CSV table of C-alpha atoms and ligand atoms in Angstrom, one decimal:
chain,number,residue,atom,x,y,z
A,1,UNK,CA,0.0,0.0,0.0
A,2,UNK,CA,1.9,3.3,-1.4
A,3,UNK,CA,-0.1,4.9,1.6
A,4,UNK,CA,2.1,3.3,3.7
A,5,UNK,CA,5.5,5.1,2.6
A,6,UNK,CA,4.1,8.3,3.0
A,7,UNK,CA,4.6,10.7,5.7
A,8,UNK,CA,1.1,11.3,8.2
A,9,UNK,CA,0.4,13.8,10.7
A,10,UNK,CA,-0.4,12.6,14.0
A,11,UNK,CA,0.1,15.0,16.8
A,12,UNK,CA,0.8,19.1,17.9
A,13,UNK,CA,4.5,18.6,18.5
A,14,UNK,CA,3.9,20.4,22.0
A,15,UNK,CA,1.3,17.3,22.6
A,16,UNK,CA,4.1,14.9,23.3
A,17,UNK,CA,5.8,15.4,26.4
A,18,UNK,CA,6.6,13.0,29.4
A,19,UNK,CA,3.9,10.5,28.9
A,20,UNK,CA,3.5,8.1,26.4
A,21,UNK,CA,0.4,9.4,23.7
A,22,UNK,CA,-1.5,6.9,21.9
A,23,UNK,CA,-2.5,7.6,17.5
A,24,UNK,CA,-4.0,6.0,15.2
A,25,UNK,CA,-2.7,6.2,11.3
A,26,UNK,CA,-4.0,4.0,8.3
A,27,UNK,CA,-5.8,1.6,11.3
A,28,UNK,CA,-2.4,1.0,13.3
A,29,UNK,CA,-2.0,1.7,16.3
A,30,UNK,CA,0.8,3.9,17.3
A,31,UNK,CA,2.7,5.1,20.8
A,32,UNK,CA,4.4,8.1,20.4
A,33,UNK,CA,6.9,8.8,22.8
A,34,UNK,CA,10.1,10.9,23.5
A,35,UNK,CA,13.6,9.3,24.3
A,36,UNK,CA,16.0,11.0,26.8
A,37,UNK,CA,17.2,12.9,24.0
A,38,UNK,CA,13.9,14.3,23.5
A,39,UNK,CA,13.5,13.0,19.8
A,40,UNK,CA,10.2,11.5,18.8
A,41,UNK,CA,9.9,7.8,18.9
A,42,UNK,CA,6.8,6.0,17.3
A,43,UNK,CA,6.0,2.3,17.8
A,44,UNK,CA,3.3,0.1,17.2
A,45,UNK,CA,1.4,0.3,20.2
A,46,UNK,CA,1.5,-3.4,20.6
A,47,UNK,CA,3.5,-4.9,23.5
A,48,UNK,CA,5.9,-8.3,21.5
A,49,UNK,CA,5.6,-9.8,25.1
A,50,UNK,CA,1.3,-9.9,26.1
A,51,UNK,CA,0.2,-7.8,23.2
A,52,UNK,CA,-0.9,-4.8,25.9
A,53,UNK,CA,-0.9,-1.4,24.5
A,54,UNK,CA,2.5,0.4,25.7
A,55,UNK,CA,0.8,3.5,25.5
A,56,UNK,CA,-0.5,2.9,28.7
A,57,UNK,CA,2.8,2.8,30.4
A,58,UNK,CA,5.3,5.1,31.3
A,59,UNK,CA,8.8,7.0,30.1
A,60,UNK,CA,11.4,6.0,32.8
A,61,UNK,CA,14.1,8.5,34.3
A,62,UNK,CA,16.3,6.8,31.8
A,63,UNK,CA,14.5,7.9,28.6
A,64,UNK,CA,12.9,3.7,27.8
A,65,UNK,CA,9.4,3.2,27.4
A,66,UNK,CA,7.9,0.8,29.6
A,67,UNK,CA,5.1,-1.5,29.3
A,68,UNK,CA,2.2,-1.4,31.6
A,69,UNK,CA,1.5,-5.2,32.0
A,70,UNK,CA,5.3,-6.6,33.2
A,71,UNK,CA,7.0,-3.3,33.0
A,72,UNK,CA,9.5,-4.7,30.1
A,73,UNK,CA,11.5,-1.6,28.9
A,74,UNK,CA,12.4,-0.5,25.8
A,75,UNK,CA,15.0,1.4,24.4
A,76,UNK,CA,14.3,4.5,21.3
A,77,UNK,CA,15.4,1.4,18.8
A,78,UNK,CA,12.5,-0.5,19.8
A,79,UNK,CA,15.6,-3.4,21.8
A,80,UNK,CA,13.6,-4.6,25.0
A,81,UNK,CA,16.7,-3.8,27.6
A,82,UNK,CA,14.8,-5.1,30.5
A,83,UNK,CA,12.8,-8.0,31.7
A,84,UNK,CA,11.7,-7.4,35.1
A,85,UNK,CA,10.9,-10.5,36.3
A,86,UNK,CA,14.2,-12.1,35.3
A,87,UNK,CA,16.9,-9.2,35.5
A,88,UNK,CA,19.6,-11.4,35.0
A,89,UNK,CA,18.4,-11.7,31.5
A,90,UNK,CA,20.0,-10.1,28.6
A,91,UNK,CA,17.1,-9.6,25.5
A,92,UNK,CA,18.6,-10.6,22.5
A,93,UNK,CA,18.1,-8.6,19.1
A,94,UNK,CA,14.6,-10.3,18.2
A,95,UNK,CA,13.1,-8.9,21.6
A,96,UNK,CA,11.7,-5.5,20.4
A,97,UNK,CA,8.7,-3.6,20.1
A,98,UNK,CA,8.1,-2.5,16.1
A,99,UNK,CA,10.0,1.0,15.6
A,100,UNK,CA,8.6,3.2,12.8
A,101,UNK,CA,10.0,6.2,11.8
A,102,UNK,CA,8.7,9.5,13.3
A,103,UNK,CA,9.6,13.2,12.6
A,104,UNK,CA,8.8,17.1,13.6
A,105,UNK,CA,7.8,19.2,10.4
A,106,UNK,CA,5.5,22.4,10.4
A,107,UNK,CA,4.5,21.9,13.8
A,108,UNK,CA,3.2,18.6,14.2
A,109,UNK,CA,5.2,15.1,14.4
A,110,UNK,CA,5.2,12.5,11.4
A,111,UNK,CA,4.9,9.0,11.0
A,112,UNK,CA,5.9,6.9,8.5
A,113,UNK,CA,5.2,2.8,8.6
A,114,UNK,CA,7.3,1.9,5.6
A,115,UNK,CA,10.3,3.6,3.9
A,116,UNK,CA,9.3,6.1,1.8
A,117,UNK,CA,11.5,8.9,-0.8
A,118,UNK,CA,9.5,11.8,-0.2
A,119,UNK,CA,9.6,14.5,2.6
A,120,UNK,CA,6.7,15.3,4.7
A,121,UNK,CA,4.6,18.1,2.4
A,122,UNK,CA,5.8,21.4,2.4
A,123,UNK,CA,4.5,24.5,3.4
A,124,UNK,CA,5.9,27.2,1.6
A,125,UNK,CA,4.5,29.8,4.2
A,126,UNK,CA,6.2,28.2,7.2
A,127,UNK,CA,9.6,30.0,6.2
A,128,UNK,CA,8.2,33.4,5.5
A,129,UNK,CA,9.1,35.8,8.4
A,130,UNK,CA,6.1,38.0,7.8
A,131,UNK,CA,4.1,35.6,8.7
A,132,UNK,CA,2.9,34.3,11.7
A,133,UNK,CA,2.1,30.9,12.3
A,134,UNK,CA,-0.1,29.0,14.2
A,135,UNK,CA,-2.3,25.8,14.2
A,136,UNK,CA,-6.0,25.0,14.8
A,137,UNK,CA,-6.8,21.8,15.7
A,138,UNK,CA,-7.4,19.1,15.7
A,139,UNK,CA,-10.7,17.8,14.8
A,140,UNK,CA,-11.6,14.7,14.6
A,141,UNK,CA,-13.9,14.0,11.2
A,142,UNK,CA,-16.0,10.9,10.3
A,143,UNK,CA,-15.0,11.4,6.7
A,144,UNK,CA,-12.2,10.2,4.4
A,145,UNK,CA,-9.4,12.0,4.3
A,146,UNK,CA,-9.8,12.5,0.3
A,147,UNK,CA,-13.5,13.7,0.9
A,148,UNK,CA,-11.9,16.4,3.5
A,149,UNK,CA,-9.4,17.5,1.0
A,150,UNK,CA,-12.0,17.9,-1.6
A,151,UNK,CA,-13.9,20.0,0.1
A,152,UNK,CA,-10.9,22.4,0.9
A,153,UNK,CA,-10.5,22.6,-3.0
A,154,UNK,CA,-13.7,23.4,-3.4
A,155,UNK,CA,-15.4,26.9,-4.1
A,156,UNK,CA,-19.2,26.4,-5.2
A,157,UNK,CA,-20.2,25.4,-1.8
A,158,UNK,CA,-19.4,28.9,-0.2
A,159,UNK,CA,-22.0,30.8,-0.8
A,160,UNK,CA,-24.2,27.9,0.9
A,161,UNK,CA,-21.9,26.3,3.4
A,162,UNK,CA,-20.3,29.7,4.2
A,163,UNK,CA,-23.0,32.2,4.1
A,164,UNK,CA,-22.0,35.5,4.7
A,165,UNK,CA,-18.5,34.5,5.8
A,166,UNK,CA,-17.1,33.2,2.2
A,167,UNK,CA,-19.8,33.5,-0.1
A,168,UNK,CA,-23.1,34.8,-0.6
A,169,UNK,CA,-26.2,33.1,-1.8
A,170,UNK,CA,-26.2,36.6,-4.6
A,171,UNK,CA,-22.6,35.7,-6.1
A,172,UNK,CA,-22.7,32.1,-6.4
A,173,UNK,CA,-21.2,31.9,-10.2
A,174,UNK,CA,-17.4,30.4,-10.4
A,175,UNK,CA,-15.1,31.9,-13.3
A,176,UNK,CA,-13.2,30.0,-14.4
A,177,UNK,CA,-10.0,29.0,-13.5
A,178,UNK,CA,-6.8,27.1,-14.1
A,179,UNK,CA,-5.5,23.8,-13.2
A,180,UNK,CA,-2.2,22.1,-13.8
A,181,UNK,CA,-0.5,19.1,-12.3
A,182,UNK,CA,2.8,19.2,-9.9
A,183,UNK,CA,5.1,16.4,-8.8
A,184,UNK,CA,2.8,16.5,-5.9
A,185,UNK,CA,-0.8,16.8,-7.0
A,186,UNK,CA,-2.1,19.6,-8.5
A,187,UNK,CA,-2.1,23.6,-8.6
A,188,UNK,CA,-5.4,25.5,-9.4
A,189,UNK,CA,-4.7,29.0,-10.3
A,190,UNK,CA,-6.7,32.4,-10.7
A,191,UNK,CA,-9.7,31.2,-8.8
A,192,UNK,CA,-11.9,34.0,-7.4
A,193,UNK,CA,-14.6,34.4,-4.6
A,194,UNK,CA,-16.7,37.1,-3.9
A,195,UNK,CA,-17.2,36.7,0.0
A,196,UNK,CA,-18.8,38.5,2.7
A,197,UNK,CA,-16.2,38.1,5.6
A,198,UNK,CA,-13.2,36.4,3.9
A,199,UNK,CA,-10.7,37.0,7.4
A,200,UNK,CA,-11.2,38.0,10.6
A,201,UNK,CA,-10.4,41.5,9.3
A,202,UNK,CA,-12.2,41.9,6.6
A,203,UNK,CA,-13.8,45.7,6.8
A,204,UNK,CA,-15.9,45.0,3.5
A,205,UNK,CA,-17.3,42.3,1.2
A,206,UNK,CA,-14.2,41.5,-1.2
A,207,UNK,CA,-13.3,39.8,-4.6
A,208,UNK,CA,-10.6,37.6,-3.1
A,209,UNK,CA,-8.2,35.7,-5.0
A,210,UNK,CA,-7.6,32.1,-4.3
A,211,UNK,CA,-4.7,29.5,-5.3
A,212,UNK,CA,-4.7,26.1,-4.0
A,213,UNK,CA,-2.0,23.4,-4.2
A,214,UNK,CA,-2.3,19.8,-3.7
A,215,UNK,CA,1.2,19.1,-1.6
A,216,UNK,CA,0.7,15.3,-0.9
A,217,UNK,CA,-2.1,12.5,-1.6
A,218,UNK,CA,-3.6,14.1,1.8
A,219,UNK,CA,-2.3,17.7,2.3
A,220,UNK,CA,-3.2,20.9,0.4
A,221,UNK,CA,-2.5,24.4,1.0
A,222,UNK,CA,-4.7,27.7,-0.3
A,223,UNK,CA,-3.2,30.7,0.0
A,224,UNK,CA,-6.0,34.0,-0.8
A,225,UNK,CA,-5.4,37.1,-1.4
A,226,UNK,CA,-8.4,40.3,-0.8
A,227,UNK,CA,-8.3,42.8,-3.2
A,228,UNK,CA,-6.8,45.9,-1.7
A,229,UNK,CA,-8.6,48.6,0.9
A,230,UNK,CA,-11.1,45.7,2.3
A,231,UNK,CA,-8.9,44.4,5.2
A,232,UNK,CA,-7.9,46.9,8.9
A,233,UNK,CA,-4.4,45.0,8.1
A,234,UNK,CA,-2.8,46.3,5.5
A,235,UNK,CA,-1.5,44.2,2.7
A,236,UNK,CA,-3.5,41.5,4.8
A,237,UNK,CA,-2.8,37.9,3.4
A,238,UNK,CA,-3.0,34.1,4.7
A,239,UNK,CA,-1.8,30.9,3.4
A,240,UNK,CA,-3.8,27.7,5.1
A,241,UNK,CA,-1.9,24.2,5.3
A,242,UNK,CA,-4.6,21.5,5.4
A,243,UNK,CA,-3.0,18.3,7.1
A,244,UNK,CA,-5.1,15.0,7.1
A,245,UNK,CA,-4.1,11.9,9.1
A,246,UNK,CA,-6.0,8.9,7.9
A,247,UNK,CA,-6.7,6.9,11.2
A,248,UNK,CA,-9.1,5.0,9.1
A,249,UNK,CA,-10.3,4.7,5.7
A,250,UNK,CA,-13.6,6.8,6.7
A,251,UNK,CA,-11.9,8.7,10.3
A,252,UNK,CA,-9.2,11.6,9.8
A,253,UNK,CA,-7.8,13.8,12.2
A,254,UNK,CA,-7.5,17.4,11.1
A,255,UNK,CA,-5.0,20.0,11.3
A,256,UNK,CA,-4.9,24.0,9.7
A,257,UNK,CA,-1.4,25.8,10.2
A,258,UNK,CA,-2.1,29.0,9.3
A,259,UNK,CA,0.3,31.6,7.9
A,260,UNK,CA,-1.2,34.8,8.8
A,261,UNK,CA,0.3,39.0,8.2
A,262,UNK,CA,-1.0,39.5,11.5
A,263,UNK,CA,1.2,39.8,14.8
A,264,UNK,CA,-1.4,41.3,17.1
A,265,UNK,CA,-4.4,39.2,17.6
A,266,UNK,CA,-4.3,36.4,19.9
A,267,UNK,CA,-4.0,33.2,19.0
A,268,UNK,CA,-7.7,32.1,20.1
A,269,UNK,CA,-9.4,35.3,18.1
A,270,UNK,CA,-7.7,33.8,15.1
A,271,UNK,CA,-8.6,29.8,15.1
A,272,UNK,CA,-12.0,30.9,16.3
A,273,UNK,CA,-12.8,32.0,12.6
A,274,UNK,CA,-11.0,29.0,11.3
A,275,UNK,CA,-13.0,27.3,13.9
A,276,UNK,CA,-16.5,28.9,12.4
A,277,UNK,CA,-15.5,27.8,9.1
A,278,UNK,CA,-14.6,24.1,9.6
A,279,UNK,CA,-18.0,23.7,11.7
A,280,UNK,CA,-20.1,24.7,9.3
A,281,UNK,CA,-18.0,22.3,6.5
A,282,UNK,CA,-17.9,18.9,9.1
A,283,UNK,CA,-21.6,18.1,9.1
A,284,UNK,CA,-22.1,18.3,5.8
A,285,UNK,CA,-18.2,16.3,5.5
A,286,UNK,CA,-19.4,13.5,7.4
A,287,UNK,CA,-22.9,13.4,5.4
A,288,UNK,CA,-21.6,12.7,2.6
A,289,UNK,CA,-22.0,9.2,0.7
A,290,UNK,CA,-19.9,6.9,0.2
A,291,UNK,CA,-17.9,8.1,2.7
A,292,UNK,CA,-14.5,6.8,0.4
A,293,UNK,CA,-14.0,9.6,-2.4
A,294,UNK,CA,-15.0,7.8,-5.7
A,295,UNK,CA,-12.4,7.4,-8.5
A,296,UNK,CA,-14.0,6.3,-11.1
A,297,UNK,CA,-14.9,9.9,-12.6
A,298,UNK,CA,-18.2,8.4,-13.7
A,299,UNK,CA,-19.7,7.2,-10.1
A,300,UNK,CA,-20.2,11.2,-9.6
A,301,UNK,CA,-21.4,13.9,-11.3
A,302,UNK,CA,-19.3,16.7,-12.5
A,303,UNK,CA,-19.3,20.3,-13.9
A,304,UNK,CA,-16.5,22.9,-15.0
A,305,UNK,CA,-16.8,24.6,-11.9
A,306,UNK,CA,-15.6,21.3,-10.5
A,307,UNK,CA,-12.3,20.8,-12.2
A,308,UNK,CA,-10.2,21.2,-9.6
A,309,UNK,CA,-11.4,18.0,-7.4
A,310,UNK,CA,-11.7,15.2,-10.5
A,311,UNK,CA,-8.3,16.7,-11.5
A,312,UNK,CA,-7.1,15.9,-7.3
A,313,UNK,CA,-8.9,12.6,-8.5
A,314,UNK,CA,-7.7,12.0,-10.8
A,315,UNK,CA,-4.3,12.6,-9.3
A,316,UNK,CA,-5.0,10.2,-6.5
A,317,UNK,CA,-5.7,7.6,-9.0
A,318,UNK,CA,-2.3,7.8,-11.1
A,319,UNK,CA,-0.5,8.2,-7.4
A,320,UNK,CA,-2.4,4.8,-6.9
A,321,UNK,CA,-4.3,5.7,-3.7
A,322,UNK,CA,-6.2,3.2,-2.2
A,323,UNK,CA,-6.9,3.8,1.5
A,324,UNK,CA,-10.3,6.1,1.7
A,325,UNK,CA,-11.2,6.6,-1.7
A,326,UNK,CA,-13.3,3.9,-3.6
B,401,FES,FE1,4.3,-5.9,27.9
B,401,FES,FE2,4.2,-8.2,29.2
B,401,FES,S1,2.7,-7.4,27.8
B,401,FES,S2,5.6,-6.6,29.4
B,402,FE,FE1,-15.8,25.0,3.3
């Protein structure tokens, strides 16, 4: 499964600390953990010795994770180092817990439960000092991960969805627009939305330009520009980082990391819109049937306005996707 080789989100890097945190990514089971180097371990969360789940145990002074049920230890390598009930006893090599890699990127931490050759998605944004970054998250959607990313490439639902936030029932037409493949999915270009209250501060209804950008199988970003004199900020823009881990093929967990010219508001002023907006998107989300995103282009309808999404499906098909799409 090509799924397997990619790189999934799984946690707020500030989420792992001292204990043990259990995850979820393409149905396994994962312990997250820090060494006493305070690098990021994942493992299946799957004790070799009973089978109990090690993310009920504990992180010892001396940086091993031990197990809950006999209190084996284990070292960041996934060796068992101790056996409590025979200390004498040295583990040989075969007497591990199964070690996957993990890494910190954007933010969050990153698992991986084959090798793979590419990098965790990128987000251009994250390097650009005018920027401020911060996440919102996570939620926890019964949808597929596909379906989720869909919807984030999607612009004929604002006006209806979004109601006087990103669109308006009045300006519901969608000009055209342009979209091209990438390495990594797809780019849509010159997209435009007429929307009520595109940002938090948004002083007046705006054309606002939108360009979106498939990064990975389950990652986009959009970044929107308003046209000028509509926004208190001045030369106000924002790039948004969608970030998807499949737990299941129809359960994500959702991240935003936004990228925002604003170094004033608070933190909580500026996920609450992001909040708003993602509310009023996750009922609809987790209505939708089949849950899995179709592939074959013909098991849906489709329209111009639509290009974008049967080109990401078109995408996910050549990538050979299999895990929440149908
Ligand atoms: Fe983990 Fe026995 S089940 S130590
Ligand atoms: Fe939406």
């Amino acid at each position: 499964m090509v799924e397997r080789s990619l790189w999934h989100p799984v946690a707020l890097a500030g989420e792992v600390a001292q204990a043990p945190v259990a995850v979820q990514v393409l149905e396994q089971p994962v312990v997250l953990w820090r060494d006493a180097e305070g690098a990021v371990r994942a493992f299946a969360d799957q004790c070799p010795h009973r089978g109990a789940r090690l993310s009920l145990g504990r992180v010892t002074a001396a940086g091993r994770l031990e197990c809950p049920y006999h209190g084996w230890q284990f070292a960041a390598s996934g060796q068992c180092t101790h056996v409590p009930a025979l200390p004498a006893f040295v583990p040989p090599s075969g007497h591990c817990a199964r070690a996957f890699e993990a890494c910190e990127a954007n933010g969050l931490l990153w698992v991986r439960l084959a090798p793979g050759d590419t990098p965790p998605p990128a987000f251009a944004a994250e390097d650009d000092a005018r920027l401020r970054k911060l996440h919102c998250g996570p939620y926890d959607v019964a949808a597929s991960a596909p379906r989720i990313i869909e919807n984030f490439l999607d612009m004929s639902h604002f006006g209806f969805v979004h109601e006087g936030w990103l669109g308006s029932r009045d300006a519901t037409a969608i000009d055209d627009y342009r979209v091209e493949p990438t390495p990594t999915g797809l780019r849509a270009t010159g997209c435009k939305a007429w929307q009520p209250q595109s940002s938090l501060h948004a002083t007046a209804p705006a054309q606002v330009e939108y360009t979106y950008e498939v990064t990975a199988p389950y990652a986009a970003v959009l970044t929107k520009v308003p046209e000028t004199g509509t926004t208190a900020v001045d030369g106000w823009r924002e790039s948004i980082a969608l970030f998807i881990c499949p737990m299941t093929p129809v359960h994500s967990r959702v991240w935003f990391r936004l990228a925002v010219a604003d170094f004033e508001s608070p933190d909580e002023k500026l996920q609450a819109f992001q909040h708003t907006i993602f509310t009023q998107d996750q009922p609809v989300l987790e209505s939708q049937m089949p849950q899995r995103l179709p592939l074959d282009l013909r098991a849906e309808l489709h329209t111009a306005a639509d290009k974008a999404s049967s080109a990401y499906r078109r995408f996910l098909r050549q990538r050979g996707i299999t895990f929440g799409v149908c």
